[in-house]
mmCIF file of C-alpha atoms in Angstrom:
data_model
loop_
_atom_site.group_PDB
_atom_site.id
_atom_site.type_symbol
_atom_site.label_atom_id
_atom_site.label_comp_id
_atom_site.label_asym_id
_atom_site.label_seq_id
_atom_site.Cartn_x
_atom_site.Cartn_y
_atom_site.Cartn_z
ATOM 1 C CA UNK A 186 1.246 5.869 -24.436
ATOM 2 C CA UNK A 187 -1.367 6.059 -27.209
ATOM 3 C CA UNK A 188 -1.225 8.614 -29.972
ATOM 4 C CA UNK A 189 -3.626 10.017 -32.518
ATOM 5 C CA UNK A 190 -2.181 11.849 -35.506
ATOM 6 C CA UNK A 191 -3.842 14.388 -37.801
ATOM 7 C CA UNK A 192 -1.568 14.497 -40.860
ATOM 8 C CA UNK A 193 -3.177 17.637 -42.257
ATOM 9 C CA UNK A 194 -2.399 19.815 -39.237
ATOM 10 C CA UNK A 195 0.692 17.861 -38.106
ATOM 11 C CA UNK A 196 -0.911 17.633 -34.666
ATOM 12 C CA UNK A 197 -0.332 14.639 -32.409
ATOM 13 C CA UNK A 198 -2.389 13.952 -29.296
ATOM 14 C CA UNK A 199 -0.646 11.950 -26.584
ATOM 15 C CA UNK A 200 -2.361 10.286 -23.653
ATOM 16 C CA UNK A 201 0.326 10.675 -20.997
ATOM 17 C CA UNK A 202 0.570 9.664 -17.340
ATOM 18 C CA UNK A 203 1.456 12.164 -14.601
ATOM 19 C CA UNK A 204 4.655 11.465 -12.687
ATOM 20 C CA UNK A 205 4.023 14.093 -9.993
ATOM 21 C CA UNK A 206 1.114 15.848 -8.285
ATOM 22 C CA UNK A 207 -0.087 19.113 -9.809
ATOM 23 C CA UNK A 208 -3.216 21.267 -9.897
ATOM 24 C CA UNK A 209 -5.343 22.511 -12.751
ATOM 25 C CA UNK A 210 -4.452 26.112 -13.676
ATOM 26 C CA UNK A 211 -7.912 27.255 -12.582
ATOM 27 C CA UNK A 212 -6.920 26.393 -9.019
ATOM 28 C CA UNK A 213 -3.265 27.424 -9.121
ATOM 29 C CA UNK A 214 -3.596 30.754 -10.945
ATOM 30 C CA UNK A 215 -5.704 33.932 -10.802
ATOM 31 C CA UNK A 216 -8.996 32.491 -12.047
ATOM 32 C CA UNK A 217 -10.745 32.525 -8.664
ATOM 33 C CA UNK A 218 -12.105 36.113 -8.802
ATOM 34 C CA UNK A 219 -15.763 35.527 -9.555
ATOM 35 C CA UNK A 220 -15.074 32.602 -11.882
ATOM 36 C CA UNK A 221 -15.755 28.921 -11.556
ATOM 37 C CA UNK A 222 -12.725 26.879 -10.616
ATOM 38 C CA UNK A 223 -11.652 23.352 -11.366
ATOM 39 C CA UNK A 224 -10.907 21.169 -8.323
ATOM 40 C CA UNK A 225 -8.872 18.651 -10.347
ATOM 41 C CA UNK A 226 -5.649 17.490 -8.729
ATOM 42 C CA UNK A 227 -3.602 15.125 -10.877
ATOM 43 C CA UNK A 228 -1.784 12.487 -8.876
ATOM 44 C CA UNK A 229 1.089 10.302 -10.076
ATOM 45 C CA UNK A 230 -0.380 7.675 -12.396
ATOM 46 C CA UNK A 231 -3.335 9.818 -13.581
ATOM 47 C CA UNK A 232 -3.911 10.188 -17.324
ATOM 48 C CA UNK A 233 -3.903 13.565 -19.063
ATOM 49 C CA UNK A 234 -3.628 14.801 -22.657
ATOM 50 C CA UNK A 235 -0.569 16.303 -24.363
ATOM 51 C CA UNK A 236 -0.857 18.169 -27.684
ATOM 52 C CA UNK A 237 2.207 18.228 -29.966
ATOM 53 C CA UNK A 238 2.540 20.259 -33.166
ATOM 54 C CA UNK A 239 5.245 19.230 -35.612
ATOM 55 C CA UNK A 240 6.931 17.103 -32.946
ATOM 56 C CA UNK A 241 7.050 19.820 -30.256
ATOM 57 C CA UNK A 242 4.876 19.678 -27.141
ATOM 58 C CA UNK A 243 2.533 22.657 -27.195
ATOM 59 C CA UNK A 244 0.058 22.082 -24.379
ATOM 60 C CA UNK A 245 -1.267 19.789 -21.680
ATOM 61 C CA UNK A 246 -4.962 19.678 -20.856
ATOM 62 C CA UNK A 247 -6.832 19.018 -17.615
ATOM 63 C CA UNK A 248 -9.003 15.879 -17.751
ATOM 64 C CA UNK A 249 -11.471 17.576 -15.396
ATOM 65 C CA UNK A 250 -12.306 20.763 -17.298
ATOM 66 C CA UNK A 251 -10.224 20.756 -20.495
ATOM 67 C CA UNK A 252 -8.316 23.884 -19.481
ATOM 68 C CA UNK A 253 -4.647 24.091 -20.474
ATOM 69 C CA UNK A 254 -2.642 23.100 -17.395
ATOM 70 C CA UNK A 255 -0.257 25.823 -16.236
ATOM 71 C CA UNK A 256 -0.173 27.269 -19.756
ATOM 72 C CA UNK A 257 3.127 25.538 -20.529
ATOM 73 C CA UNK A 258 4.098 22.241 -22.072
ATOM 74 C CA UNK A 259 5.922 20.798 -19.053
ATOM 75 C CA UNK A 260 4.758 19.767 -15.603
ATOM 76 C CA UNK A 261 6.493 22.782 -14.049
ATOM 77 C CA UNK A 262 4.296 25.663 -12.821
ATOM 78 C CA UNK A 263 4.436 28.706 -15.094
ATOM 79 C CA UNK A 264 6.621 31.536 -13.829
ATOM 80 C CA UNK A 265 4.842 34.799 -12.977
ATOM 81 C CA UNK A 266 4.199 37.104 -15.917
ATOM 82 C CA UNK A 267 6.376 40.180 -16.249
ATOM 83 C CA UNK A 268 4.147 43.056 -15.149
ATOM 84 C CA UNK A 269 6.768 45.784 -14.989
ATOM 85 C CA UNK A 270 5.910 49.039 -16.794
ATOM 86 C CA UNK A 271 8.850 48.503 -19.149
ATOM 87 C CA UNK A 272 7.543 45.153 -20.416
ATOM 88 C CA UNK A 273 6.591 45.447 -24.069
#
């Protein structure tokens, strides 16, 4: 794993390797209605980028389009948003 560190922002960029198959968020989420979509499928062994701030993983980015994969910092798909009327 290679890292690049920006000491001013305490941001570290990791070049990580996928250990499972997953899709770019533009394919797996609700971005298909009239929008372009990213056909990237990461397979085990593919490189991708991880962004860490102050030692905590904040995001992962698709090597195909640069979009944040799944919107979370792990390889798990994001859970559906709470859309109930009581959600604040």
